[in-house]
Coordinates of C-alpha atoms in Angstrom, one line a residue:
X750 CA 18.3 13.0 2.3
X751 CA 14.8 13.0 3.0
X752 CA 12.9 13.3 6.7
X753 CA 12.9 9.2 7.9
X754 CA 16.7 9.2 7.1
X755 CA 17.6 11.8 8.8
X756 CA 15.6 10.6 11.4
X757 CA 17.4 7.1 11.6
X758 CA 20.5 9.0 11.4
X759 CA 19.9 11.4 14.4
X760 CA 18.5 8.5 16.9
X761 CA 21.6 6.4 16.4
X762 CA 23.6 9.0 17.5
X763 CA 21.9 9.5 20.6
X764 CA 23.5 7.5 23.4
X765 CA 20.2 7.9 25.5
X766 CA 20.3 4.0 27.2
X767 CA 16.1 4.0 26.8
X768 CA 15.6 5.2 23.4
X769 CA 13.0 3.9 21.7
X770 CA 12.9 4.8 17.2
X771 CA 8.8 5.0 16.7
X772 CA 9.8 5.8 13.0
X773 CA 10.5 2.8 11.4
X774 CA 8.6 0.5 8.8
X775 CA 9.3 -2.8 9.4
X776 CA 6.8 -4.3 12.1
X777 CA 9.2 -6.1 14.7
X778 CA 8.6 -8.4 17.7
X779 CA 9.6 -7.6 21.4
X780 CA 13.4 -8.1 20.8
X781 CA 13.5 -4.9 19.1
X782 CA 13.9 -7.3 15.4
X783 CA 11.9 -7.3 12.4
X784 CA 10.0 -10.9 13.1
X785 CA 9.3 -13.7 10.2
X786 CA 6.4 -16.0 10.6
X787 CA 6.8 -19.6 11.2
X788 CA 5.1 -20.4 8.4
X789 CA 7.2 -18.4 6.5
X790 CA 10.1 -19.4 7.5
X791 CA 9.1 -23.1 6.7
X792 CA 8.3 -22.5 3.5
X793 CA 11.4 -20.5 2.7
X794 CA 13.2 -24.3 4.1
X795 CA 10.9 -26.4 1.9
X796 CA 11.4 -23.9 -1.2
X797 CA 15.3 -23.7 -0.9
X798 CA 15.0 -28.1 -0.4
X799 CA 13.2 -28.1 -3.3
X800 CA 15.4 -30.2 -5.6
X801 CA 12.3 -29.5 -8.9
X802 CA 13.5 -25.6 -8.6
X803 CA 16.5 -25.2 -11.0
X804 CA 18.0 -21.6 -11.3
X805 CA 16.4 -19.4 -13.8
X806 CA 15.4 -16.4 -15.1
X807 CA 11.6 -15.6 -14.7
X808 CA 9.4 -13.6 -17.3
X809 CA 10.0 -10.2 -17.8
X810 CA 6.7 -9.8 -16.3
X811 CA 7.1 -12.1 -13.5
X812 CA 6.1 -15.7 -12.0
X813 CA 2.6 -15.8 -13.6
X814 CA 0.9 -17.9 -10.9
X815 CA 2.6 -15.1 -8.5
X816 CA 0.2 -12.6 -10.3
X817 CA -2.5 -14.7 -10.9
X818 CA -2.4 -15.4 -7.0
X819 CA -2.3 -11.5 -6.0
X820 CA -4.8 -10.4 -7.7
X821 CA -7.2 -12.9 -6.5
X822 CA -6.0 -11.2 -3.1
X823 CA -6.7 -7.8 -3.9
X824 CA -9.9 -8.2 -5.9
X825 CA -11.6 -11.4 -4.5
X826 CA -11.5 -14.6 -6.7
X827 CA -15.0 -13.9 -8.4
X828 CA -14.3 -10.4 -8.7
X829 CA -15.9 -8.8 -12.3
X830 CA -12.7 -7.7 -13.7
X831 CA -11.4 -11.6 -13.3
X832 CA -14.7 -13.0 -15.1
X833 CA -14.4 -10.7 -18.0
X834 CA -10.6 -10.7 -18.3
X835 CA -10.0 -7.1 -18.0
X836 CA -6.8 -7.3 -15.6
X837 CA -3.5 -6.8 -16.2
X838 CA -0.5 -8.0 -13.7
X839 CA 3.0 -7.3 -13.1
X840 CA 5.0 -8.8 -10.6
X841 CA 7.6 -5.6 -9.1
X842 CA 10.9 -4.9 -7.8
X843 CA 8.5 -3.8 -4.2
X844 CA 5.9 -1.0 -4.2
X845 CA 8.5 2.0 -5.4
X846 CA 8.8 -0.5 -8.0
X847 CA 4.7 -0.8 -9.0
X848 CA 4.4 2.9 -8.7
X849 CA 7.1 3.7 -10.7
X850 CA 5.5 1.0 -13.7
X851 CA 2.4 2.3 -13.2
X852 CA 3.5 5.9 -13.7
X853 CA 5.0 4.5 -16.8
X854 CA 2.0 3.0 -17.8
X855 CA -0.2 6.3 -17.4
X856 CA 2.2 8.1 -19.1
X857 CA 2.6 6.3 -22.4
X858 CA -0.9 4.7 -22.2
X859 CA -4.1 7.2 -20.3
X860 CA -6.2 9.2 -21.9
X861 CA -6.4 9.4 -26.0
X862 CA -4.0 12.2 -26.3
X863 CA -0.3 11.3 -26.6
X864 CA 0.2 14.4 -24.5
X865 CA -1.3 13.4 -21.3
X866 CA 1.0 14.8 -18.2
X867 CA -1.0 15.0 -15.4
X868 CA -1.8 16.2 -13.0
X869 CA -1.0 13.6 -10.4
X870 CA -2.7 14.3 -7.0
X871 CA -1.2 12.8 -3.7
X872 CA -2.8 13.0 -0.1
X873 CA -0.6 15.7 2.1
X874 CA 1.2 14.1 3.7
X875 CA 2.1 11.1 1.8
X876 CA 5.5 9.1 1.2
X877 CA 8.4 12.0 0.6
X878 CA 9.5 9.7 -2.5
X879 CA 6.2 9.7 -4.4
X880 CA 6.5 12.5 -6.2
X881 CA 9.8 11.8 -7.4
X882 CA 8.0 8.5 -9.0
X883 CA 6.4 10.4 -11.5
X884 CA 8.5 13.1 -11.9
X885 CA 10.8 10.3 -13.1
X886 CA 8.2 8.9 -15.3
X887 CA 7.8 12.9 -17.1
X888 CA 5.1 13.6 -15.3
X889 CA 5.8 17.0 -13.9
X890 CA 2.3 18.2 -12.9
X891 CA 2.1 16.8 -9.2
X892 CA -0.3 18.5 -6.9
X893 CA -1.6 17.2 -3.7
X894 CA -5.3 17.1 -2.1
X895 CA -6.3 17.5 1.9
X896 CA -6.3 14.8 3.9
X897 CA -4.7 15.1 7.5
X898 CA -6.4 17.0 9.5
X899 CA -3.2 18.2 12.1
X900 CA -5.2 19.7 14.4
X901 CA -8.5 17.3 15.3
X902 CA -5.5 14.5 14.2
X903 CA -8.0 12.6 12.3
X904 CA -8.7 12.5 8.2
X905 CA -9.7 15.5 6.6
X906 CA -13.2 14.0 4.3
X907 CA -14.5 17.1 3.8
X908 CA -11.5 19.6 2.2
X909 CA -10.3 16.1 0.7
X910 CA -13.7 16.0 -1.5
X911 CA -13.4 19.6 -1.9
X912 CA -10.2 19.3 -3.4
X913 CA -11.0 16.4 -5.5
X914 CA -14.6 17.9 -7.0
X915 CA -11.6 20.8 -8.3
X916 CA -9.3 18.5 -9.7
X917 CA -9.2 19.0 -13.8
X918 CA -11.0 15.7 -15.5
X919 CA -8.7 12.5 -16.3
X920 CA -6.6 13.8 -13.1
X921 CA -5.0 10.8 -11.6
X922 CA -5.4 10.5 -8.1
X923 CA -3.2 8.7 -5.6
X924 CA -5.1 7.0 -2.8
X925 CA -4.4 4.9 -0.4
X926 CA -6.9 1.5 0.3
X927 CA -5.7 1.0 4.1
X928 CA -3.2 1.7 5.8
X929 CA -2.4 5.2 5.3
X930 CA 1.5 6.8 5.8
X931 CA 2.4 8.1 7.6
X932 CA -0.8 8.9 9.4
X933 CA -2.4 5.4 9.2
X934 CA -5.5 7.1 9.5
X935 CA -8.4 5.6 7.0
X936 CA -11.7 6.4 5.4
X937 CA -14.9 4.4 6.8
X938 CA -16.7 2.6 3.7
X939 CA -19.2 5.5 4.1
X940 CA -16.0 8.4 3.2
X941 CA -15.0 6.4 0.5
X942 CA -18.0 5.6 -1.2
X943 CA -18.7 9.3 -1.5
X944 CA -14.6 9.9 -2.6
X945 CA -15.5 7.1 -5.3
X946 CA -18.4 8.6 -6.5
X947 CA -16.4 12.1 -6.8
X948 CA -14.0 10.2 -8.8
X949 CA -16.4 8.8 -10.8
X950 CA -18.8 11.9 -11.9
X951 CA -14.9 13.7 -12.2
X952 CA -13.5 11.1 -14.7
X953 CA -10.5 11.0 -12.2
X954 CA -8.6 7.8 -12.3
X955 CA -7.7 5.9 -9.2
X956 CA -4.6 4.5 -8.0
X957 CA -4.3 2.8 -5.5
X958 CA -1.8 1.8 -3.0
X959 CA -2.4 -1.5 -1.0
X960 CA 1.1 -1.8 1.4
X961 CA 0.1 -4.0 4.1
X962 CA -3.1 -5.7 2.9
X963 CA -4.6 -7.9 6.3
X964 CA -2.6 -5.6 8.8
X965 CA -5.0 -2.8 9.2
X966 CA -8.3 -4.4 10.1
X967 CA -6.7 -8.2 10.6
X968 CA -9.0 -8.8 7.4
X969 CA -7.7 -9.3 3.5
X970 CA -11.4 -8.3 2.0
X971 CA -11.7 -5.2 4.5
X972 CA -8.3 -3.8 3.5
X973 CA -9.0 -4.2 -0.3
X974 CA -12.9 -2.8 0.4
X975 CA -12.2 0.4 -1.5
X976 CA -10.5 -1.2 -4.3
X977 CA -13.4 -3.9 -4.9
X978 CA -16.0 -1.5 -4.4
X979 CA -14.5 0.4 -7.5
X980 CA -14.5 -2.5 -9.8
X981 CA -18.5 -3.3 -9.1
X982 CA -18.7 0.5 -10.6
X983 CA -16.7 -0.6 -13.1
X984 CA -14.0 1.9 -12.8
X985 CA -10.8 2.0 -14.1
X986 CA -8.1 1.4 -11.5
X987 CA -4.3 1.0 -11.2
X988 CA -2.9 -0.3 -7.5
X989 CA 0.5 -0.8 -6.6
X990 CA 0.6 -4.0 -3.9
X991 CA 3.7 -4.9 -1.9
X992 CA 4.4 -7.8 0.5
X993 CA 6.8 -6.8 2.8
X994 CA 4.6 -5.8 5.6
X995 CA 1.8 -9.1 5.6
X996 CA 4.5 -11.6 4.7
X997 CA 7.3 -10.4 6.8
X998 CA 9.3 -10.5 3.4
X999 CA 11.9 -7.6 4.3
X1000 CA 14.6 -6.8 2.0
X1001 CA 13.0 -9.5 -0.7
X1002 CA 11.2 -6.3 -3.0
X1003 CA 8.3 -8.6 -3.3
X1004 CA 5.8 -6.0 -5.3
X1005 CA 3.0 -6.4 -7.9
X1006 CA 1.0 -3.8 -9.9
X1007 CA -2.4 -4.5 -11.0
X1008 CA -4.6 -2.1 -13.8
X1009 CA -8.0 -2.9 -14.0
X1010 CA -9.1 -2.0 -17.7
X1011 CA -13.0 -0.8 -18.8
X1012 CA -12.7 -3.8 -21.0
X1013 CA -10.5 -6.4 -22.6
X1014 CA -10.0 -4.7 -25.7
X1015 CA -6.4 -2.9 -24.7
X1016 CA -5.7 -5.4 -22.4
X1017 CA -2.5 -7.0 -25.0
X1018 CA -1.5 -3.4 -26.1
X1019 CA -1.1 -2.7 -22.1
X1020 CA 0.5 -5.6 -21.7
X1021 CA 3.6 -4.9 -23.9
X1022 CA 3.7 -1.2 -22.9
X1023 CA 4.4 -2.8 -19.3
X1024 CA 6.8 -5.2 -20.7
X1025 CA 8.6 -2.6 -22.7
X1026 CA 8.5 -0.1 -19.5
X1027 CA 10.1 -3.3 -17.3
X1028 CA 13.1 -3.7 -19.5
X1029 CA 13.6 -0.7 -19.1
X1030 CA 13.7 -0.8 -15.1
X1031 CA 14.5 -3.7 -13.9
X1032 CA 14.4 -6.2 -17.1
X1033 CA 13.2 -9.5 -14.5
X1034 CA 12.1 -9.3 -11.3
X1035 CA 13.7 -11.4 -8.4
X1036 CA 11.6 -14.4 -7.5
X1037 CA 12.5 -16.2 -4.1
X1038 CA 9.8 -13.5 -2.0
X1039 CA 7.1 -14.4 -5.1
X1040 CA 7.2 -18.1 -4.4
X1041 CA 6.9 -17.4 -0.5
X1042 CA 3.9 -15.5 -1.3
X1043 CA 2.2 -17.9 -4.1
X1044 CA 3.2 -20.8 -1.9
X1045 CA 1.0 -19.4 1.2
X1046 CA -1.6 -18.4 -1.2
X1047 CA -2.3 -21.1 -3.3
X1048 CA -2.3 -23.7 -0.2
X1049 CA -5.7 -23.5 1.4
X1050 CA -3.8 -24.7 4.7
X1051 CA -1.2 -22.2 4.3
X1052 CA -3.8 -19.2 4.1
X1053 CA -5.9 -20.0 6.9
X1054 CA -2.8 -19.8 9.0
X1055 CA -1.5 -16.7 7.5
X1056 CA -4.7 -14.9 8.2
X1057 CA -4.4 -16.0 11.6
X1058 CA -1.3 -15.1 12.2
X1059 CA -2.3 -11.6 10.1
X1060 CA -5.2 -11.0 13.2
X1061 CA -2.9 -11.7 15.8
X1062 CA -0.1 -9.0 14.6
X1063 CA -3.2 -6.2 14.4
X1064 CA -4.1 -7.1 18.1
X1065 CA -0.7 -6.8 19.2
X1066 CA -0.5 -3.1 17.7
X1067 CA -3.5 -2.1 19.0
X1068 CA -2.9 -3.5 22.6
X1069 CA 0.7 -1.3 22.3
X1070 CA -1.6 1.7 21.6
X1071 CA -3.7 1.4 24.6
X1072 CA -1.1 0.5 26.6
X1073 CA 0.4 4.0 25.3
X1074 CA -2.6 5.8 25.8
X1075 CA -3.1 4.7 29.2
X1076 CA 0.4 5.4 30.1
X1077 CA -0.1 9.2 28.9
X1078 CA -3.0 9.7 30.9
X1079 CA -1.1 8.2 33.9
X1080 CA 1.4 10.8 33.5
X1081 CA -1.1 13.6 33.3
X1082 CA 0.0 14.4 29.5
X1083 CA -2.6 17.3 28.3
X1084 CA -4.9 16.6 26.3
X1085 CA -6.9 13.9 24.8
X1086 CA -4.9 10.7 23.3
X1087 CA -7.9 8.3 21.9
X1088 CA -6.6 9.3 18.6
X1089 CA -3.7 6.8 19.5
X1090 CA -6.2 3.6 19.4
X1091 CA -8.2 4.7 16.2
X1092 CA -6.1 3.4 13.2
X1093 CA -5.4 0.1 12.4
X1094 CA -2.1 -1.1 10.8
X1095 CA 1.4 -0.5 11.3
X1096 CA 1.3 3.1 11.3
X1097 CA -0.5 6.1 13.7
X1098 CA 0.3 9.6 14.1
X1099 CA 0.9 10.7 17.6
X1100 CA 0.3 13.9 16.6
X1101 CA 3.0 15.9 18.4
X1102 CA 4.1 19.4 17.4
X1103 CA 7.5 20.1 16.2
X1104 CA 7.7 21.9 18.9
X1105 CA 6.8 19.4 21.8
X1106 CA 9.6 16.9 19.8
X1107 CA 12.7 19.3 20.1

């Protein structure tokens, strides 16, 4: 049972009548509920009137316009990797889903030797289940670099790149493009475009993990920065997207991994390598959450409205925070709290001990 379960567990026992669970996912409104957008939920209406849809099984590799659609998102519709057709895309059972493909992919695919198996570097902390991924995949050799600093409670640049200039060449490293967990704390463009160019001059292989792409900054190209700024070097990429978080698509498993390849060349053997993998997983993925998503991002309309609404959720976190902050200082809590309005996103570290909890 790992630490957010136990968690869960623990509050709903206590029969405190003010409690308040800081540890969850989902982002919910002021009833205490995970909220759906009105455009969403207008489009779930129109989809399920929709007397053209007829019940069916999708591609083993998903809706195609579904893909076609996120990757535009993630890498910006003249992106380099588009032009030159170097992109694979494969629509997920949800981010556990992507990683766990992608982990796939690197195992049967990276690196000319057959006998590629790591390592597999992951930001401490990071998600309990992620080394699991890969350990499911046979990748045993799963190490982790630096990147919370507990004590200044902000990201940890300088042991990070010092673990990373260590790392053995063709390591694979785990990063996330915004929106860290659980510490929702993110590198400026400056950090990451001197992490990129260790990855680089290392031959270390990013991938990425893009979880709530719009709710950090309130901006779809600022969240995906890292990721774009990759491509323009022409690097090698995987990232695992999911669209729970942006599109309020809770319990749909709405997920999609993109591999960004040097060239087109292995784009088809990668492609059945993924299929194979898939068949193996989840043989097709569900498709009601996909059409949401490709419906709000092929519509013009429909995206200028979900952006909106995107900058209005980060506001509303951020106005919690300082409301937080200010109600700390108010009770005289020691020390300083402006840690608390620094991230973006769903997620921030309070940075209490474990201590101070019990």
């Amino acid at each position: 049972m790992n630490t957010g379960v136990k968690l869960l567990a623990a509050f709903k026992r206590d029969s405190h009548h003010d409690k308040v669970y800081l540890a969850g996912s989902e982002y919910v409104g002021e009833g205490g509920q995970a909220s759906v957008l009105p455009l969403i939920w207008k489009i779930r209406q129109q989809i399920g009137a929709d007397p053209t849809l007829h019940p069916e099984n999708p591609p083993p590799m998903g809706l195609p316009e579904f893909s076609r659609r996120a990757t535009e998102l993630a890498l910006g519709r003249d992106s380099s990797a588009l032009v030159e057709n170097r992109v694979v895309g494969v629509q997920t059972v949800g981010t556990a889903g992507a990683m766990r493909l992608g982990a796939g992919l690197l195992k049967h695919c990276y690196c000319t030797s057959s006998s590629w198996n790591g390592p597999v570097l992951l930001s401490s902390p990071c998600d309990e289940s992620l080394p699991s991924v890969f350990e499911a995949a046979g990748i045993r050799d799963v190490q982790h670099y630096q990147y919370w600093d507990g004590e200044h409670r902000r990201v940890s640049v300088e042991k990070m790149l010092e673990d990373l200039e260590k790392a053995p060449e063709q390591s694979v490293v785990v990063l996330c493009a915004a929106g860290h967990y659980p510490t929702g704390a993110d590198l400026s463009q400056e950090e990451w475009k001197r992490v990129i160019d260790v990855l680089a001059r290392r031959q270390l292989l990013p991938f990425f993990l893009l979880p709530a792409q719009g709710l950090c900054s309130g901006d779809v190209e600022l969240d995906s920065w890292a990721l774009r700024y990759c491509v323009s070097l022409g690097l090698e990429l995987l990232c695992a997207q999911s669209f729970s978080h942006s599109f309020g698509l809770y319990g749909e498993r709405v997920g999609h991994l993109l591999c960004v390849l040097k060239d087109s060349s292995n784009q088809l053997a990668v492609q059945l390598h993924a299929e194979e993998i898939v068949q193996t997983l989840w043989a097709r993925p569900p498709v009601g959450g996909a059409r949401v998503v490709t419906t709000v991002l092929s519509n013009p309309s429909h995206l200028v409205e979900w952006q909106e609404r995107l900058k209005g959720t980060v506001e509303r976190c951020m106005l919690m925070r300082e409301r937080l902050r200010e109600k700390l200082r108010l009770l005289g809590s020691p020390g300083s709290w402006d840690h608390l309005i620094k991230p973006g996103g769903l997620y921030c570290c309070i940075g209490l001990t474990v201590y101070t909890v019990k």
